[in-house]
Amino acid sequence: IVILGIAAMNTQGMLGGMLQMFNHGTITAMLFLIVGVIYDRAHTRGLDDFGGLMNKMPKYSGVMVLAFFAAIGLPGLSGFISEAFSFLGAFQSFRWLTIASAFGIVLTAGYMLWTLQRVFLGTLPEKWNNLTDINSRELAMLIPLAIIVIILGIYPNLMLDVMNTSANSLVDFVKMNSTVSFGN
């Protein structure tokens, strides 16, 4: 999505790609920290080993759901606006590639929802009865990332305003140099 948006060489795609780099970093950091939390307790990352964590670890589950929904680009979370800008900018230049990429997002959403269902819903295996919910130290690492994900989903202009001048300048520079180089 980053490369697709930037390759569009228009301001909308460029902003989407740039913002997606930042958003991907915050969302991925959340996901890795969340996996680390469960690994620290269970010493496994296997999806088939779990089920029913929603009732046993409600705070953990809430943070995981937020991170998963941000990763699939749910409106109101930071992943949405950067994906939307990238796709809208890229659609002007790369219609079929953009459609194929959007289909990839749908497949990813399906996989992530399937994962949420397998790990958090259903019956908790008896061997996990001793699991404890996320602690304050772990929350202290995840809450700032969650706040960024929510705030940039509601008010993306906090980042877009900062990036707009650079994106416009880069697009104008490339267009000017391509005109000089290729005589268009």
PDB file of N, CA and C in Angstrom, residues 43-83:
ATOM      1  N   HIS A  43       4.063 -19.279  26.627  1.00  0.00           N
ATOM      2  CA  HIS A  43       5.251 -19.823  25.947  1.00  0.00           C
ATOM      3  C   HIS A  43       4.906 -20.542  24.648  1.00  0.00           C
ATOM      4  N   THR A  44       3.898 -20.042  23.974  1.00  0.00           N
ATOM      5  CA  THR A  44       3.526 -20.537  22.648  1.00  0.00           C
ATOM      6  C   THR A  44       2.856 -19.404  21.884  1.00  0.00           C
ATOM      7  N   ARG A  45       2.977 -19.463  20.570  1.00  0.00           N
ATOM      8  CA  ARG A  45       2.303 -18.501  19.702  1.00  0.00           C
ATOM      9  C   ARG A  45       1.280 -19.206  18.813  1.00  0.00           C
ATOM     10  N   GLY A  46       1.100 -20.494  19.017  1.00  0.00           N
ATOM     11  CA  GLY A  46       0.218 -21.281  18.163  1.00  0.00           C
ATOM     12  C   GLY A  46      -1.243 -20.907  18.331  1.00  0.00           C
ATOM     13  N   LEU A  47      -1.890 -20.543  17.232  1.00  0.00           N
ATOM     14  CA  LEU A  47      -3.297 -20.156  17.289  1.00  0.00           C
ATOM     15  C   LEU A  47      -4.179 -21.307  17.757  1.00  0.00           C
ATOM     16  N   ASP A  48      -3.838 -22.514  17.373  1.00  0.00           N
ATOM     17  CA  ASP A  48      -4.650 -23.674  17.739  1.00  0.00           C
ATOM     18  C   ASP A  48      -4.575 -24.001  19.228  1.00  0.00           C
ATOM     19  N   ASP A  49      -3.617 -23.415  19.923  1.00  0.00           N
ATOM     20  CA  ASP A  49      -3.468 -23.682  21.353  1.00  0.00           C
ATOM     21  C   ASP A  49      -4.453 -22.891  22.210  1.00  0.00           C
ATOM     22  N   PHE A  50      -5.104 -21.908  21.620  1.00  0.00           N
ATOM     23  CA  PHE A  50      -5.948 -21.015  22.405  1.00  0.00           C
ATOM     24  C   PHE A  50      -7.412 -21.126  22.002  1.00  0.00           C
ATOM     25  N   GLY A  51      -8.198 -20.322  22.650  1.00  0.00           N
ATOM     26  CA  GLY A  51      -9.630 -20.219  22.436  1.00  0.00           C
ATOM     27  C   GLY A  51     -10.212 -19.655  23.718  1.00  0.00           C
ATOM     28  N   GLY A  52     -11.227 -18.830  23.610  1.00  0.00           N
ATOM     29  CA  GLY A  52     -11.899 -18.322  24.789  1.00  0.00           C
ATOM     30  C   GLY A  52     -11.122 -17.326  25.626  1.00  0.00           C
ATOM     31  N   LEU A  53     -10.113 -16.682  25.059  1.00  0.00           N
ATOM     32  CA  LEU A  53      -9.336 -15.721  25.849  1.00  0.00           C
ATOM     33  C   LEU A  53     -10.123 -14.455  26.196  1.00  0.00           C
ATOM     34  N   MET A  54     -11.197 -14.184  25.470  1.00  0.00           N
ATOM     35  CA  MET A  54     -11.980 -12.964  25.712  1.00  0.00           C
ATOM     36  C   MET A  54     -12.480 -12.914  27.160  1.00  0.00           C
ATOM     37  N   ASN A  55     -12.961 -14.022  27.678  1.00  0.00           N
ATOM     38  CA  ASN A  55     -13.470 -14.043  29.051  1.00  0.00           C
ATOM     39  C   ASN A  55     -12.350 -14.080  30.081  1.00  0.00           C
ATOM     40  N   LYS A  56     -11.267 -14.753  29.768  1.00  0.00           N
ATOM     41  CA  LYS A  56     -10.159 -14.901  30.717  1.00  0.00           C
ATOM     42  C   LYS A  56      -9.292 -13.646  30.785  1.00  0.00           C
ATOM     43  N   MET A  57      -9.120 -12.979  29.649  1.00  0.00           N
ATOM     44  CA  MET A  57      -8.233 -11.816  29.559  1.00  0.00           C
ATOM     45  C   MET A  57      -8.944 -10.674  28.817  1.00  0.00           C
ATOM     46  N   PRO A  58      -9.949 -10.050  29.443  1.00  0.00           N
ATOM     47  CA  PRO A  58     -10.751  -9.049  28.719  1.00  0.00           C
ATOM     48  C   PRO A  58      -9.979  -7.793  28.295  1.00  0.00           C
ATOM     49  N   LYS A  59      -9.086  -7.284  29.142  1.00  0.00           N
ATOM     50  CA  LYS A  59      -8.313  -6.091  28.750  1.00  0.00           C
ATOM     51  C   LYS A  59      -7.368  -6.425  27.600  1.00  0.00           C
ATOM     52  N   TYR A  60      -6.708  -7.550  27.707  1.00  0.00           N
ATOM     53  CA  TYR A  60      -5.821  -8.018  26.640  1.00  0.00           C
ATOM     54  C   TYR A  60      -6.602  -8.166  25.337  1.00  0.00           C
ATOM     55  N   SER A  61      -7.764  -8.773  25.425  1.00  0.00           N
ATOM     56  CA  SER A  61      -8.593  -8.994  24.240  1.00  0.00           C
ATOM     57  C   SER A  61      -9.023  -7.675  23.613  1.00  0.00           C
ATOM     58  N   GLY A  62      -9.377  -6.702  24.440  1.00  0.00           N
ATOM     59  CA  GLY A  62      -9.784  -5.401  23.920  1.00  0.00           C
ATOM     60  C   GLY A  62      -8.674  -4.705  23.156  1.00  0.00           C
ATOM     61  N   VAL A  63      -7.467  -4.749  23.703  1.00  0.00           N
ATOM     62  CA  VAL A  63      -6.323  -4.132  23.021  1.00  0.00           C
ATOM     63  C   VAL A  63      -6.024  -4.875  21.720  1.00  0.00           C
ATOM     64  N   MET A  64      -6.118  -6.191  21.751  1.00  0.00           N
ATOM     65  CA  MET A  64      -5.865  -6.987  20.543  1.00  0.00           C
ATOM     66  C   MET A  64      -6.905  -6.688  19.467  1.00  0.00           C
ATOM     67  N   VAL A  65      -8.159  -6.597  19.849  1.00  0.00           N
ATOM     68  CA  VAL A  65      -9.212  -6.281  18.876  1.00  0.00           C
ATOM     69  C   VAL A  65      -8.955  -4.908  18.257  1.00  0.00           C
ATOM     70  N   LEU A  66      -8.587  -3.930  19.074  1.00  0.00           N
ATOM     71  CA  LEU A  66      -8.269  -2.595  18.553  1.00  0.00           C
ATOM     72  C   LEU A  66      -7.120  -2.667  17.548  1.00  0.00           C
ATOM     73  N   ALA A  67      -6.069  -3.376  17.882  1.00  0.00           N
ATOM     74  CA  ALA A  67      -4.912  -3.489  16.984  1.00  0.00           C
ATOM     75  C   ALA A  67      -5.284  -4.214  15.692  1.00  0.00           C
ATOM     76  N   PHE A  68      -6.050  -5.291  15.790  1.00  0.00           N
ATOM     77  CA  PHE A  68      -6.468  -6.020  14.591  1.00  0.00           C
ATOM     78  C   PHE A  68      -7.349  -5.148  13.706  1.00  0.00           C
ATOM     79  N   PHE A  69      -8.307  -4.452  14.307  1.00  0.00           N
ATOM     80  CA  PHE A  69      -9.195  -3.602  13.513  1.00  0.00           C
ATOM     81  C   PHE A  69      -8.434  -2.444  12.873  1.00  0.00           C
ATOM     82  N   ALA A  70      -7.449  -1.906  13.576  1.00  0.00           N
ATOM     83  CA  ALA A  70      -6.615  -0.858  12.980  1.00  0.00           C
ATOM     84  C   ALA A  70      -5.817  -1.421  11.814  1.00  0.00           C
ATOM     85  N   ALA A  71      -5.310  -2.642  11.968  1.00  0.00           N
ATOM     86  CA  ALA A  71      -4.502  -3.262  10.913  1.00  0.00           C
ATOM     87  C   ALA A  71      -5.314  -3.539   9.654  1.00  0.00           C
ATOM     88  N   ILE A  72      -6.590  -3.852   9.802  1.00  0.00           N
ATOM     89  CA  ILE A  72      -7.405  -4.113   8.610  1.00  0.00           C
ATOM     90  C   ILE A  72      -8.017  -2.838   8.045  1.00  0.00           C
ATOM     91  N   GLY A  73      -7.772  -1.715   8.699  1.00  0.00           N
ATOM     92  CA  GLY A  73      -8.223  -0.441   8.152  1.00  0.00           C
ATOM     93  C   GLY A  73      -9.659  -0.093   8.477  1.00  0.00           C
ATOM     94  N   LEU A  74     -10.116  -0.429   9.664  1.00  0.00           N
ATOM     95  CA  LEU A  74     -11.479  -0.089  10.071  1.00  0.00           C
ATOM     96  C   LEU A  74     -11.628   1.430  10.150  1.00  0.00           C
ATOM     97  N   PRO A  75     -12.694   1.994   9.573  1.00  0.00           N
ATOM     98  CA  PRO A  75     -12.898   3.446   9.668  1.00  0.00           C
ATOM     99  C   PRO A  75     -12.907   3.910  11.126  1.00  0.00           C
ATOM    100  N   GLY A  76     -12.285   5.060  11.351  1.00  0.00           N
ATOM    101  CA  GLY A  76     -12.172   5.608  12.689  1.00  0.00           C
ATOM    102  C   GLY A  76     -10.858   5.259  13.367  1.00  0.00           C
ATOM    103  N   LEU A  77     -10.073   4.391  12.734  1.00  0.00           N
ATOM    104  CA  LEU A  77      -8.751   4.041  13.253  1.00  0.00           C
ATOM    105  C   LEU A  77      -7.704   4.434  12.214  1.00  0.00           C
ATOM    106  N   SER A  78      -6.479   4.610  12.639  1.00  0.00           N
ATOM    107  CA  SER A  78      -5.456   5.223  11.791  1.00  0.00           C
ATOM    108  C   SER A  78      -5.189   4.490  10.485  1.00  0.00           C
ATOM    109  N   GLY A  79      -5.325   3.186  10.459  1.00  0.00           N
ATOM    110  CA  GLY A  79      -5.056   2.444   9.234  1.00  0.00           C
ATOM    111  C   GLY A  79      -6.000   2.779   8.093  1.00  0.00           C
ATOM    112  N   PHE A  80      -7.208   3.227   8.416  1.00  0.00           N
ATOM    113  CA  PHE A  80      -8.209   3.489   7.381  1.00  0.00           C
ATOM    114  C   PHE A  80      -7.822   4.652   6.476  1.00  0.00           C
ATOM    115  N   ILE A  81      -7.504   5.780   7.060  1.00  0.00           N
ATOM    116  CA  ILE A  81      -7.301   6.985   6.249  1.00  0.00           C
ATOM    117  C   ILE A  81      -6.073   6.848   5.360  1.00  0.00           C
ATOM    118  N   SER A  82      -5.017   6.234   5.858  1.00  0.00           N
ATOM    119  CA  SER A  82      -3.822   6.089   5.026  1.00  0.00           C
ATOM    120  C   SER A  82      -4.063   5.103   3.888  1.00  0.00           C
ATOM    121  N   GLU A  83      -4.796   4.030   4.151  1.00  0.00           N
ATOM    122  CA  GLU A  83      -5.137   3.094   3.074  1.00  0.00           C
ATOM    123  C   GLU A  83      -6.055   3.765   2.061  1.00  0.00           C
TER     124      GLU A  83
END
